[in-house]
Coordinates of N, CA, C and O in Angstrom, one line a residue:
M1 N 30.3 19.3 -103.0 CA 29.4 19.5 -101.9 C 28.2 20.4 -102.3 O 28.4 21.5 -102.8
T2 N 27.0 19.9 -102.1 CA 25.8 20.7 -102.3 C 25.5 21.6 -101.1 O 25.5 21.1 -100.0
I3 N 25.3 22.8 -101.4 CA 24.9 23.8 -100.3 C 23.4 24.0 -100.5 O 22.9 24.5 -101.5
N4 N 22.7 23.7 -99.4 CA 21.2 23.9 -99.4 C 20.8 25.3 -99.0 O 21.4 25.8 -98.0
I5 N 19.8 25.8 -99.6 CA 19.3 27.1 -99.3 C 17.9 27.0 -98.8 O 17.1 26.2 -99.3
H6 N 17.6 27.8 -97.7 CA 16.3 27.7 -97.1 C 15.8 29.2 -96.9 O 16.6 30.1 -96.9
I7 N 14.5 29.3 -96.7 CA 13.9 30.6 -96.4 C 13.7 30.6 -94.9 O 13.1 29.7 -94.3
A8 N 14.1 31.7 -94.2 CA 13.9 31.8 -92.7 C 12.4 32.3 -92.6 O 12.1 33.5 -92.9
E9 N 11.6 31.4 -92.1 CA 10.2 31.7 -92.0 C 9.7 31.9 -90.5 O 8.8 32.6 -90.2
T10 N 10.4 31.1 -89.6 CA 10.0 31.1 -88.2 C 10.9 32.0 -87.5 O 12.0 32.3 -87.9
D11 N 10.5 32.5 -86.3 CA 11.4 33.3 -85.4 C 12.6 32.5 -85.1 O 13.7 33.1 -85.1
D12 N 12.6 31.2 -84.9 CA 13.8 30.4 -84.6 C 14.7 30.4 -85.7 O 15.9 30.5 -85.5
Q13 N 14.2 30.3 -87.0 CA 15.1 30.3 -88.1 C 15.7 31.7 -88.3 O 16.9 31.7 -88.6
I14 N 15.0 32.7 -88.1 CA 15.6 34.1 -88.2 C 16.6 34.2 -87.1 O 17.7 34.7 -87.4
A15 N 16.3 33.8 -85.9 CA 17.2 34.0 -84.8 C 18.5 33.2 -85.1 O 19.6 33.7 -84.7
A16 N 18.4 32.0 -85.7 CA 19.6 31.2 -86.0 C 20.6 32.0 -87.0 O 21.8 31.7 -87.0
C17 N 20.0 32.9 -87.7 CA 20.8 33.7 -88.7 C 21.6 34.8 -88.0 O 22.4 35.5 -88.7
F18 N 21.3 35.1 -86.7 CA 21.9 36.3 -86.1 C 23.4 36.3 -86.1 O 24.0 37.4 -86.5
P19 N 24.2 35.2 -85.8 CA 25.6 35.3 -85.9 C 26.2 35.7 -87.3 O 27.2 36.4 -87.4
V20 N 25.5 35.2 -88.3 CA 25.9 35.5 -89.7 C 25.6 37.0 -90.0 O 26.4 37.7 -90.4
M21 N 24.4 37.4 -89.7 CA 23.9 38.8 -90.1 C 24.7 39.8 -89.3 O 25.0 40.9 -89.8
Q22 N 25.0 39.5 -88.0 CA 25.8 40.5 -87.2 C 27.2 40.7 -87.8 O 27.7 41.8 -87.6
D23 N 27.7 39.8 -88.5 CA 29.0 40.0 -89.2 C 28.9 41.2 -90.2 O 29.8 41.9 -90.3
L24 N 27.8 41.3 -90.9 CA 27.5 42.4 -91.8 C 26.9 43.6 -91.2 O 27.2 44.7 -91.6
R25 N 26.1 43.4 -90.2 CA 25.3 44.4 -89.6 C 25.6 44.4 -88.1 O 24.8 44.1 -87.2
P26 N 26.8 44.9 -87.7 CA 27.2 44.8 -86.3 C 26.4 45.7 -85.4 O 26.5 45.6 -84.1
H27 N 25.7 46.7 -85.9 CA 24.8 47.5 -85.1 C 23.6 46.8 -84.5 O 23.0 47.2 -83.6
L28 N 23.3 45.6 -85.0 CA 22.2 44.8 -84.5 C 22.7 44.3 -83.1 O 23.7 43.6 -83.0
K29 N 21.9 44.7 -82.0 CA 22.4 44.4 -80.7 C 22.2 43.0 -80.2 O 22.9 42.5 -79.4
D30 N 21.1 42.4 -80.7 CA 20.8 41.0 -80.2 C 19.8 40.3 -81.1 O 19.3 40.9 -82.1
V31 N 19.6 39.1 -80.8 CA 18.7 38.2 -81.6 C 17.3 38.8 -81.7 O 16.7 38.9 -82.8
A32 N 16.8 39.3 -80.6 CA 15.4 39.9 -80.6 C 15.3 41.1 -81.6 O 14.3 41.2 -82.3
E33 N 16.4 41.9 -81.7 CA 16.3 43.0 -82.6 C 16.3 42.5 -84.1 O 15.5 43.0 -84.9
L34 N 17.1 41.5 -84.4 CA 17.1 40.9 -85.7 C 15.7 40.4 -86.1 O 15.2 40.7 -87.1
V35 N 15.1 39.6 -85.2 CA 13.8 39.0 -85.4 C 12.8 40.1 -85.6 O 12.0 40.1 -86.6
S36 N 12.8 41.1 -84.8 CA 11.8 42.2 -84.9 C 12.0 43.0 -86.2 O 11.0 43.2 -86.9
R37 N 13.2 43.3 -86.6 CA 13.4 44.0 -87.8 C 13.1 43.2 -89.1 O 12.6 43.7 -90.0
V38 N 13.5 41.9 -89.1 CA 13.1 41.1 -90.2 C 11.6 41.0 -90.3 O 11.1 41.1 -91.4
R39 N 10.9 40.8 -89.2 CA 9.5 40.7 -89.3 C 8.9 42.0 -89.8 O 7.9 41.9 -90.6
L40 N 9.4 43.1 -89.4 CA 8.9 44.4 -89.9 C 9.1 44.5 -91.5 O 8.2 44.9 -92.2
Q41 N 10.3 44.1 -91.9 CA 10.7 44.2 -93.3 C 9.9 43.2 -94.1 O 9.6 43.5 -95.3
Q42 N 9.6 42.1 -93.5 CA 8.8 41.1 -94.3 C 7.4 41.7 -94.7 O 6.9 41.3 -95.8
K43 N 6.9 42.6 -93.9 CA 5.6 43.2 -94.3 C 5.8 44.1 -95.6 O 4.8 44.4 -96.2
E44 N 7.1 44.4 -95.9 CA 7.4 45.2 -97.1 C 8.0 44.3 -98.2 O 8.5 44.8 -99.2
G45 N 7.9 43.0 -98.0 CA 8.3 42.1 -99.1 C 9.7 41.5 -98.9 O 10.2 40.7 -99.8
Y46 N 10.4 41.8 -97.8 CA 11.7 41.2 -97.5 C 11.6 39.7 -97.3 O 10.8 39.2 -96.6
V47 N 12.6 39.0 -97.9 CA 12.8 37.6 -97.7 C 14.2 37.4 -97.2 O 15.1 37.9 -97.7
L48 N 14.3 36.5 -96.1 CA 15.6 36.2 -95.6 C 15.9 34.7 -96.0 O 15.2 33.8 -95.5
A49 N 16.9 34.5 -96.8 CA 17.3 33.2 -97.2 C 18.7 32.9 -96.5 O 19.4 33.8 -96.2
Y50 N 18.9 31.6 -96.3 CA 20.2 31.2 -95.7 C 20.7 29.9 -96.2 O 19.9 29.0 -96.6
S51 N 22.0 29.7 -96.2 CA 22.7 28.5 -96.5 C 23.1 27.8 -95.2 O 23.3 28.5 -94.2
V52 N 23.2 26.5 -95.3 CA 23.5 25.7 -94.1 C 25.0 25.2 -94.2 O 25.3 24.6 -95.2
G53 N 25.7 25.4 -93.2 CA 27.1 24.9 -93.1 C 27.1 23.4 -92.7 O 26.1 22.8 -92.4
A54 N 28.3 22.8 -92.6 CA 28.5 21.4 -92.3 C 28.0 21.2 -90.9 O 27.6 20.0 -90.6
D55 N 27.9 22.2 -90.0 CA 27.5 22.0 -88.6 C 25.9 22.1 -88.5 O 25.4 22.0 -87.4
G56 N 25.3 22.3 -89.7 CA 23.8 22.4 -89.7 C 23.3 23.7 -89.3 O 22.0 23.9 -89.3
K57 N 24.1 24.7 -89.1 CA 23.7 26.1 -88.8 C 23.9 27.0 -90.0 O 24.7 26.7 -90.9
P58 N 23.2 28.1 -90.0 CA 23.4 29.1 -91.1 C 24.8 29.5 -91.2 O 25.5 29.8 -90.2
A59 N 25.3 29.5 -92.4 CA 26.7 29.9 -92.7 C 26.7 31.1 -93.6 O 27.6 31.9 -93.6
G60 N 25.6 31.3 -94.4 CA 25.5 32.5 -95.3 C 24.0 32.9 -95.2 O 23.1 32.1 -95.0
C61 N 23.8 34.2 -95.3 CA 22.5 34.8 -95.3 C 22.4 35.9 -96.4 O 23.3 36.6 -96.7
M62 N 21.1 35.9 -96.9 CA 20.8 36.9 -98.0 C 19.4 37.4 -97.8 O 18.5 36.6 -97.8
G63 N 19.3 38.7 -97.6 CA 18.0 39.3 -97.5 C 17.7 40.0 -98.9 O 18.6 40.7 -99.4
F64 N 16.5 39.8 -99.4 CA 16.2 40.4 -100.7 C 14.7 40.8 -100.8 O 13.9 40.3 -99.9
R65 N 14.4 41.5 -101.8 CA 13.0 41.9 -102.0 C 12.7 42.0 -103.5 O 13.6 42.4 -104.3
R66 N 11.5 41.7 -103.9 CA 11.1 41.8 -105.3 C 10.6 43.3 -105.5 O 9.8 43.8 -104.7
Q67 N 11.0 43.9 -106.6 CA 10.6 45.3 -106.9 C 10.3 45.5 -108.4 O 10.8 44.7 -109.2
N68 N 9.7 46.5 -108.7 CA 9.5 47.0 -110.0 C 10.0 48.4 -110.1 O 9.6 49.3 -109.2
R69 N 10.9 48.7 -111.0 CA 11.5 50.0 -111.1 C 11.3 50.6 -112.5 O 11.3 49.8 -113.5
L70 N 11.2 51.9 -112.6 CA 11.1 52.5 -114.0 C 12.4 52.2 -114.8 O 12.3 52.0 -116.0
V71 N 13.5 52.2 -114.1 CA 14.8 52.1 -114.8 C 15.0 50.7 -115.3 O 15.6 50.5 -116.4
H72 N 14.7 49.7 -114.6 CA 15.0 48.3 -114.9 C 13.8 47.4 -115.1 O 13.9 46.2 -115.5
G73 N 12.6 47.8 -114.7 CA 11.4 46.9 -114.7 C 11.5 46.0 -113.5 O 12.0 46.4 -112.4
P74 N 11.1 44.8 -113.6 CA 11.1 43.9 -112.5 C 12.5 43.5 -112.1 O 13.3 43.0 -113.0
V75 N 12.8 43.7 -110.9 CA 14.2 43.4 -110.4 C 14.1 42.8 -109.0 O 13.2 43.1 -108.2
I76 N 15.1 42.0 -108.6 CA 15.2 41.6 -107.2 C 16.4 42.3 -106.7 O 17.5 42.3 -107.2
Y77 N 16.1 43.0 -105.5 CA 17.2 43.8 -104.9 C 17.7 43.1 -103.7 O 16.9 42.6 -102.8
V78 N 19.0 42.9 -103.6 CA 19.6 42.2 -102.4 C 20.0 43.3 -101.4 O 20.8 44.1 -101.7
D79 N 19.3 43.2 -100.3 CA 19.6 44.1 -99.2 C 20.9 43.7 -98.4 O 21.6 44.6 -98.0
D80 N 21.0 42.4 -98.2 CA 22.0 41.9 -97.3 C 22.6 40.6 -98.0 O 21.8 39.7 -98.4
L81 N 23.9 40.4 -98.0 CA 24.5 39.2 -98.4 C 25.8 39.0 -97.6 O 26.7 39.9 -97.7
V82 N 25.9 38.0 -96.8 CA 27.0 37.8 -96.0 C 27.3 36.3 -95.7 O 26.3 35.5 -95.6
T83 N 28.5 36.0 -95.6 CA 28.9 34.6 -95.2 C 29.7 34.8 -93.9 O 30.5 35.7 -93.7
L84 N 29.4 33.9 -92.9 CA 30.1 33.9 -91.7 C 31.6 33.8 -91.9 O 32.1 33.1 -92.8
G85 N 32.4 34.6 -91.2 CA 33.8 34.8 -91.4 C 34.6 33.5 -91.7 O 35.3 33.4 -92.6
N86 N 34.4 32.5 -90.8 CA 35.1 31.3 -90.9 C 34.6 30.3 -92.0 O 35.1 29.3 -92.2
Q87 N 33.5 30.8 -92.7 CA 33.0 30.0 -93.8 C 33.2 30.6 -95.2 O 32.8 30.1 -96.2
R88 N 33.9 31.8 -95.2 CA 34.1 32.5 -96.5 C 34.9 31.6 -97.4 O 35.8 30.8 -97.0
S89 N 34.7 31.8 -98.7 CA 35.4 31.0 -99.7 C 34.9 29.5 -99.7 O 35.6 28.7 -100.4
G90 N 33.8 29.2 -99.0 CA 33.3 27.9 -99.0 C 32.2 27.7 -100.0 O 31.5 26.6 -100.0
G91 N 31.8 28.7 -100.8 CA 30.8 28.6 -101.8 C 29.4 29.0 -101.3 O 28.5 29.0 -102.1
H92 N 29.3 29.5 -100.1 CA 27.9 29.9 -99.6 C 27.4 31.1 -100.3 O 26.2 31.2 -100.7
G93 N 28.2 32.1 -100.5 CA 27.8 33.3 -101.2 C 27.4 33.0 -102.7 O 26.3 33.5 -103.1
A94 N 28.2 32.3 -103.4 CA 27.9 31.9 -104.7 C 26.6 31.1 -104.8 O 25.8 31.3 -105.7
A95 N 26.4 30.1 -103.9 CA 25.2 29.3 -103.8 C 24.0 30.1 -103.6 O 23.0 29.9 -104.3
L96 N 24.1 31.1 -102.7 CA 22.9 32.0 -102.5 C 22.6 32.8 -103.7 O 21.4 32.9 -104.1
L97 N 23.6 33.4 -104.4 CA 23.3 34.2 -105.6 C 22.8 33.3 -106.7 O 22.0 33.7 -107.5
D98 N 23.4 32.1 -106.9 CA 22.9 31.2 -107.9 C 21.4 30.8 -107.7 O 20.6 30.8 -108.6
W99 N 21.1 30.5 -106.5 CA 19.7 30.2 -106.1 C 18.8 31.4 -106.4 O 17.7 31.2 -107.0
L100 N 19.3 32.6 -106.1 CA 18.4 33.8 -106.3 C 18.3 34.1 -107.8 O 17.2 34.4 -108.3
E101 N 19.3 33.9 -108.6 CA 19.3 34.1 -110.0 C 18.3 33.1 -110.6 O 17.5 33.5 -111.5
A102 N 18.3 31.9 -110.2 CA 17.3 30.9 -110.7 C 15.9 31.3 -110.3 O 15.0 31.2 -111.2
L103 N 15.7 31.7 -109.1 CA 14.4 32.2 -108.7 C 13.9 33.4 -109.6 O 12.8 33.4 -110.0
A104 N 14.8 34.3 -109.8 CA 14.5 35.5 -110.6 C 14.1 35.1 -112.0 O 13.1 35.6 -112.5
K105 N 14.8 34.2 -112.6 CA 14.5 33.7 -114.0 C 13.1 33.1 -114.0 O 12.3 33.3 -114.9
R106 N 12.9 32.2 -113.0 CA 11.6 31.5 -113.0 C 10.4 32.5 -112.8 O 9.3 32.2 -113.4
E107 N 10.6 33.6 -112.1 CA 9.6 34.5 -111.8 C 9.5 35.7 -112.8 O 8.7 36.6 -112.6
G108 N 10.4 35.7 -113.8 CA 10.3 36.7 -114.9 C 11.0 38.0 -114.5 O 10.7 39.0 -115.2
F109 N 11.9 38.0 -113.6 CA 12.6 39.2 -113.3 C 13.8 39.4 -114.3 O 14.3 38.5 -114.8
R110 N 14.1 40.7 -114.5 CA 15.1 41.0 -115.5 C 16.5 41.2 -114.9 O 17.5 41.2 -115.7
A111 N 16.6 41.4 -113.6 CA 17.9 41.6 -113.1 C 17.9 41.4 -111.6 O 16.9 41.3 -110.9
V112 N 19.1 41.2 -111.0 CA 19.4 41.1 -109.6 C 20.3 42.3 -109.3 O 21.3 42.5 -110.0
D113 N 19.9 43.1 -108.4 CA 20.6 44.4 -108.1 C 21.0 44.4 -106.6 O 20.4 43.9 -105.8
L114 N 22.2 45.0 -106.4 CA 22.6 45.2 -105.0 C 23.6 46.4 -104.9 O 24.1 46.9 -105.9
D115 N 23.7 46.9 -103.7 CA 24.7 47.9 -103.3 C 25.7 47.3 -102.4 O 25.4 46.3 -101.7
S116 N 26.9 47.8 -102.4 CA 28.0 47.3 -101.6 C 28.8 48.5 -101.1 O 29.2 49.3 -101.9
G117 N 29.1 48.5 -99.8 CA 29.9 49.6 -99.2 C 31.2 49.7 -99.9 O 31.8 48.7 -100.3
T118 N 31.7 51.0 -100.1 CA 32.9 51.2 -100.8 C 34.1 50.5 -100.1 O 35.1 50.2 -100.8
Q119 N 34.1 50.3 -98.8 CA 35.2 49.7 -98.1 C 35.3 48.2 -98.3 O 36.3 47.6 -97.9
R120 N 34.3 47.6 -98.9 CA 34.2 46.1 -98.9 C 34.8 45.6 -100.2 O 34.2 44.9 -101.0
T121 N 36.1 45.8 -100.4 CA 36.8 45.4 -101.6 C 36.8 43.9 -101.9 O 36.7 43.5 -103.0
D122 N 36.9 43.1 -100.8 CA 36.8 41.7 -101.1 C 35.4 41.3 -101.6 O 35.3 40.4 -102.5
A123 N 34.4 41.9 -101.1 CA 33.0 41.6 -101.6 C 32.9 42.1 -103.1 O 32.3 41.4 -103.9
H124 N 33.5 43.2 -103.4 CA 33.5 43.7 -104.8 C 34.1 42.7 -105.8 O 33.6 42.4 -106.9
R125 N 35.3 42.2 -105.4 CA 35.9 41.2 -106.2 C 35.0 40.0 -106.4 O 34.9 39.4 -107.5
F126 N 34.3 39.5 -105.3 CA 33.4 38.4 -105.4 C 32.2 38.7 -106.4 O 31.9 37.9 -107.2
Y127 N 31.6 39.9 -106.3 CA 30.5 40.3 -107.1 C 31.0 40.3 -108.6 O 30.2 39.9 -109.5
L128 N 32.1 40.8 -108.8 CA 32.6 40.8 -110.2 C 32.8 39.4 -110.7 O 32.5 39.1 -111.9
R129 N 33.3 38.5 -109.9 CA 33.5 37.1 -110.3 C 32.1 36.5 -110.6 O 32.0 35.6 -111.4
Q130 N 31.1 37.0 -109.9 CA 29.7 36.5 -110.1 C 29.0 37.1 -111.2 O 27.8 37.0 -111.4
R131 N 29.7 37.9 -112.0 CA 29.3 38.6 -113.3 C 28.3 39.7 -113.0 O 27.5 40.1 -113.8
F132 N 28.5 40.4 -111.9 CA 27.8 41.7 -111.6 C 28.6 42.8 -112.2 O 29.9 42.6 -112.3
A133 N 28.0 43.8 -112.7 CA 28.7 45.0 -113.3 C 28.5 46.2 -112.3 O 27.4 46.3 -111.7
I134 N 29.5 47.0 -112.2 CA 29.3 48.2 -111.5 C 28.7 49.2 -112.4 O 29.2 49.7 -113.4
T135 N 27.4 49.6 -112.1 CA 26.6 50.4 -113.0 C 26.2 51.8 -112.5 O 25.7 52.6 -113.2
A136 N 26.5 52.0 -111.2 CA 26.1 53.3 -110.6 C 26.8 53.6 -109.3 O 27.5 52.7 -108.7
F137 N 26.7 54.8 -108.8 CA 27.1 55.2 -107.5 C 25.8 55.3 -106.7 O 24.8 55.6 -107.2
H138 N 25.9 55.0 -105.4 CA 24.8 55.1 -104.5 C 25.0 56.3 -103.6 O 26.1 56.4 -103.0
F139 N 24.1 57.1 -103.5 CA 24.2 58.3 -102.7 C 23.3 58.2 -101.5 O 22.1 57.7 -101.6
L140 N 23.7 58.7 -100.3 CA 22.9 58.7 -99.1 C 23.1 60.0 -98.4 O 24.2 60.5 -98.2
K141 N 22.0 60.6 -98.0 CA 22.0 61.8 -97.2 C 21.3 61.5 -95.9 O 20.1 61.3 -95.9
R142 N 22.1 61.5 -94.8 CA 21.5 61.2 -93.5 C 20.8 62.5 -93.0 O 21.3 63.6 -93.1
I143 N 19.6 62.3 -92.4 CA 18.8 63.4 -91.9 C 18.3 63.1 -90.5 O 18.3 62.0 -90.1

């Protein structure tokens, strides 16, 4: 089965991603907040991609941005990667990452980078299967 990947460009496409994104970001209170926040982040280079399930609705979502860093040079950073709970293990996450890796290669990026919460052990196993390496700790100080 081929999984198609699309870029959410319209408000309706972004809104359709809400059930998937809320699975990863439960603090998002409603569709309007997701659309507003994605639109704001798009001004900073954020791109929201999604895979389509058998029902024609988004089943997986991935938010990313292109960056240049002193440590790695050109890199694509994945802000968000999630598959709807009932669609997990259906290939959506792998399809999104494969699509992103192909994009990164075409555009001359050297790496795909992401952070994952320490509690997300199933996601960590998935990332390791996708040939990601654990290369750092991420530190956060709330202010």
